[in-house]
Short mmCIF file of C-alpha atoms in Angstrom, two decimals:
data_model
loop_
_atom_site.label_atom_id
_atom_site.label_comp_id
_atom_site.label_asym_id
_atom_site.label_seq_id
_atom_site.Cartn_x
_atom_site.Cartn_y
_atom_site.Cartn_z
CA UNK W 1 62.99 142.19 108.57
CA UNK W 2 66.33 141.10 107.20
CA UNK W 3 67.90 137.92 108.57
CA UNK W 4 71.59 138.44 109.35
CA UNK W 5 73.94 136.40 107.24
CA UNK W 6 76.22 133.84 108.77
CA UNK W 7 79.98 134.24 108.67
CA UNK W 8 80.28 130.49 108.25
CA UNK W 9 81.39 129.61 104.73
CA UNK W 10 78.96 127.39 102.90
CA UNK W 11 79.83 123.97 101.58
CA UNK W 12 79.24 123.73 97.86
CA UNK W 13 77.49 120.92 96.06
CA UNK W 14 80.80 120.32 94.30
CA UNK W 15 82.59 119.75 97.64
CA UNK W 16 79.86 117.42 98.86
CA UNK W 17 79.87 115.47 95.60
CA UNK W 18 83.65 115.16 95.44
CA UNK W 19 83.77 114.12 99.10
CA UNK W 20 81.23 111.39 98.33
CA UNK W 21 83.18 110.29 95.26
CA UNK W 22 86.47 110.11 97.16
CA UNK W 23 84.76 108.24 100.02
CA UNK W 24 83.58 105.76 97.40
CA UNK W 25 87.12 105.46 96.01
CA UNK W 26 88.42 104.67 99.50
CA UNK W 27 85.58 102.15 99.95
CA UNK W 28 86.56 100.46 96.68
CA UNK W 29 90.33 100.41 97.25
CA UNK W 30 90.26 99.80 101.02
CA UNK W 31 88.95 96.22 100.98
CA UNK W 32 91.48 95.14 98.36
CA UNK W 33 94.19 93.52 100.40
CA UNK W 34 97.01 91.06 100.19
CA UNK W 35 97.60 89.05 103.37
CA UNK W 36 101.19 88.55 104.37
CA UNK W 37 102.30 85.39 106.11
CA UNK W 38 103.68 86.07 109.57
CA UNK W 39 101.85 89.41 109.89
CA UNK W 40 98.35 90.29 111.10
CA UNK W 41 98.50 93.42 108.94
CA UNK W 42 97.63 92.95 105.25
CA UNK W 43 98.86 95.09 102.37
CA UNK W 44 96.01 97.43 101.48
CA UNK W 45 95.42 100.28 99.08
CA UNK W 46 93.68 102.44 101.69
CA UNK W 47 96.66 104.74 102.09
CA UNK W 48 96.90 105.28 98.32
CA UNK W 49 93.21 106.25 98.26
CA UNK W 50 93.76 108.63 101.18
CA UNK W 51 96.67 110.31 99.42
CA UNK W 52 94.56 110.75 96.29
CA UNK W 53 91.70 112.16 98.38
CA UNK W 54 94.13 114.66 99.92
CA UNK W 55 95.21 115.80 96.45
CA UNK W 56 91.66 116.05 95.11
CA UNK W 57 89.97 117.48 98.20
CA UNK W 58 92.67 119.00 100.36
CA UNK W 59 93.15 118.53 104.08
CA UNK W 60 89.65 119.17 105.42
CA UNK W 61 87.50 117.34 102.90
CA UNK W 62 90.09 114.62 102.27
CA UNK W 63 90.05 113.83 105.98
CA UNK W 64 86.25 113.99 106.09
CA UNK W 65 86.04 111.50 103.21
CA UNK W 66 88.25 109.08 105.17
CA UNK W 67 86.26 109.57 108.39
CA UNK W 68 83.04 108.77 106.49
CA UNK W 69 84.74 105.60 105.21
CA UNK W 70 85.80 104.74 108.76
CA UNK W 71 82.27 105.24 110.06
CA UNK W 72 80.84 103.10 107.26
CA UNK W 73 83.24 100.32 108.21
CA UNK W 74 82.55 100.75 111.92
CA UNK W 75 78.83 100.16 111.42
CA UNK W 76 79.60 96.92 109.63
CA UNK W 77 79.85 97.64 105.92
CA UNK W 78 82.60 95.44 104.45
CA UNK W 79 84.92 98.27 103.42
CA UNK W 80 87.95 97.41 105.55
CA UNK W 81 90.72 95.07 104.42
CA UNK W 82 89.60 91.70 103.09
CA UNK W 83 86.03 93.01 102.83
CA UNK W 84 85.56 93.16 106.60
CA UNK W 85 83.79 95.69 108.78
CA UNK W 86 82.50 96.34 112.27
CA UNK W 87 83.75 97.71 115.55
CA UNK W 88 85.69 94.50 116.13
CA UNK W 89 88.02 95.45 113.30
CA UNK W 90 88.67 98.83 114.91
CA UNK W 91 89.32 97.14 118.27
CA UNK W 92 91.51 94.44 116.70
CA UNK W 93 95.23 94.40 115.92
CA UNK W 94 94.94 96.71 112.88
CA UNK W 95 92.67 99.27 114.55
CA UNK W 96 95.56 101.60 115.34
CA UNK W 97 96.40 101.86 111.66
CA UNK W 98 92.77 102.60 110.80
CA UNK W 99 92.74 105.44 113.34
CA UNK W 100 96.23 106.51 112.27
CA UNK W 101 94.95 107.05 108.74
CA UNK W 102 93.00 110.06 110.05
CA UNK W 103 96.30 111.74 110.94
CA UNK W 104 97.80 110.60 107.65
CA UNK W 105 95.01 112.38 105.79
CA UNK W 106 95.42 115.54 107.89
CA UNK W 107 99.19 115.72 107.54
CA UNK W 108 99.35 114.81 103.85
CA UNK W 109 96.47 117.17 103.10
CA UNK W 110 98.14 119.99 105.02
CA UNK W 111 101.38 119.68 103.04
CA UNK W 112 99.57 119.31 99.71
CA UNK W 113 97.44 122.41 100.40
CA UNK W 114 100.19 124.50 101.98
CA UNK W 115 102.73 123.90 99.22
CA UNK W 116 100.71 123.66 96.00
CA UNK W 117 102.73 122.55 93.03
CA UNK W 118 105.69 121.60 95.22
CA UNK W 119 105.86 117.86 94.65
CA UNK W 120 108.73 117.35 97.09
CA UNK W 121 106.67 118.87 99.91
CA UNK W 122 103.72 116.68 98.98
CA UNK W 123 105.96 113.61 99.21
CA UNK W 124 107.32 114.81 102.57
CA UNK W 125 103.75 115.30 103.82
CA UNK W 126 102.66 111.85 102.69
CA UNK W 127 105.75 110.28 104.26
CA UNK W 128 105.25 112.20 107.52
CA UNK W 129 101.59 111.16 107.60
CA UNK W 130 102.61 107.55 107.02
CA UNK W 131 105.14 107.78 109.85
CA UNK W 132 102.49 108.99 112.30
CA UNK W 133 100.15 106.24 111.13
CA UNK W 134 102.92 103.66 111.55
CA UNK W 135 103.59 104.90 115.08
CA UNK W 136 99.95 104.74 116.18
CA UNK W 137 99.38 101.43 114.43
CA UNK W 138 102.51 99.87 115.90
CA UNK W 139 101.67 100.98 119.43
CA UNK W 140 98.16 99.53 119.09
CA UNK W 141 99.39 96.32 117.46
CA UNK W 142 101.97 95.82 120.24
CA UNK W 143 99.30 96.26 122.89
CA UNK W 144 96.74 94.03 121.19
CA UNK W 145 99.16 91.19 120.48
CA UNK W 146 101.30 91.55 123.61
CA UNK W 147 104.43 92.33 121.57
CA UNK W 148 107.33 94.67 122.19
CA UNK W 149 107.32 97.82 120.11
CA UNK W 150 110.25 96.50 118.05
CA UNK W 151 108.49 93.18 117.40
CA UNK W 152 105.27 94.97 116.38
CA UNK W 153 107.27 97.35 114.18
CA UNK W 154 108.97 94.37 112.55
CA UNK W 155 105.67 92.72 111.56
CA UNK W 156 103.49 95.82 111.16
CA UNK W 157 105.74 98.29 109.37
CA UNK W 158 108.99 96.88 107.95
CA UNK W 159 107.32 94.56 105.38
CA UNK W 160 105.24 97.47 104.06
CA UNK W 161 107.82 100.22 103.62
CA UNK W 162 108.72 99.49 99.98
CA UNK W 163 105.09 99.12 98.91
CA UNK W 164 104.06 102.27 100.76
CA UNK W 165 106.89 104.17 99.08
CA UNK W 166 105.55 103.00 95.71
CA UNK W 167 102.05 104.18 96.70
CA UNK W 168 103.46 107.59 97.64
CA UNK W 169 105.21 107.82 94.25
CA UNK W 170 102.00 106.81 92.43
CA UNK W 171 100.01 109.40 94.39
CA UNK W 172 102.66 112.07 93.75
CA UNK W 173 102.47 111.41 90.00
CA UNK W 174 98.71 110.90 89.71
CA UNK W 175 97.46 113.26 92.43
CA UNK W 176 98.39 116.60 90.83
CA UNK W 177 96.77 115.50 87.55
CA UNK W 178 93.56 114.54 89.37
CA UNK W 179 93.63 117.82 91.30
CA UNK W 180 94.06 119.82 88.07
CA UNK W 181 91.19 117.93 86.43
CA UNK W 182 88.92 118.59 89.41
CA UNK W 183 89.86 122.28 89.49
CA UNK W 184 88.83 122.54 85.82
CA UNK W 185 85.34 121.35 86.77
CA UNK W 186 83.04 124.25 87.42
#
């Protein structure tokens, strides 16, 4: 008796391995942070790692690698900013940004996959993903700290715009090279 085959595409060992590697990259870069005076939100390299994961893995697996990172942090591993972890971090003032990074990964990954080789579209996708993350993070920060949206935006977004633009430029320059190197792996 022949067992019918599934129409579900299989996940390759390569995808699983690369997802694990990019999760590790996020876990390494995520805790590296620079606290800013007057802001509860530190400068982190999490978004740079997410952009690179989107280039290397695309939308689906790039987002999965970030969600694995988020789950690792939620259970208490010190992978969030300043080597912190736990559900308290997700419930705290920066939790909205941590959740917003899921949408950043989806949006950036979508643009990178949908417009391969079109660097301007990749930059637009990363910027749009950052904007959605900023929105969710600012709303959460305002609620957690009893601030107006404008006040939360002033402390949670404005100080980070230049640095995040630099991270987008770095990812736009480095990401396609990483993607090409990964595609050469067989």
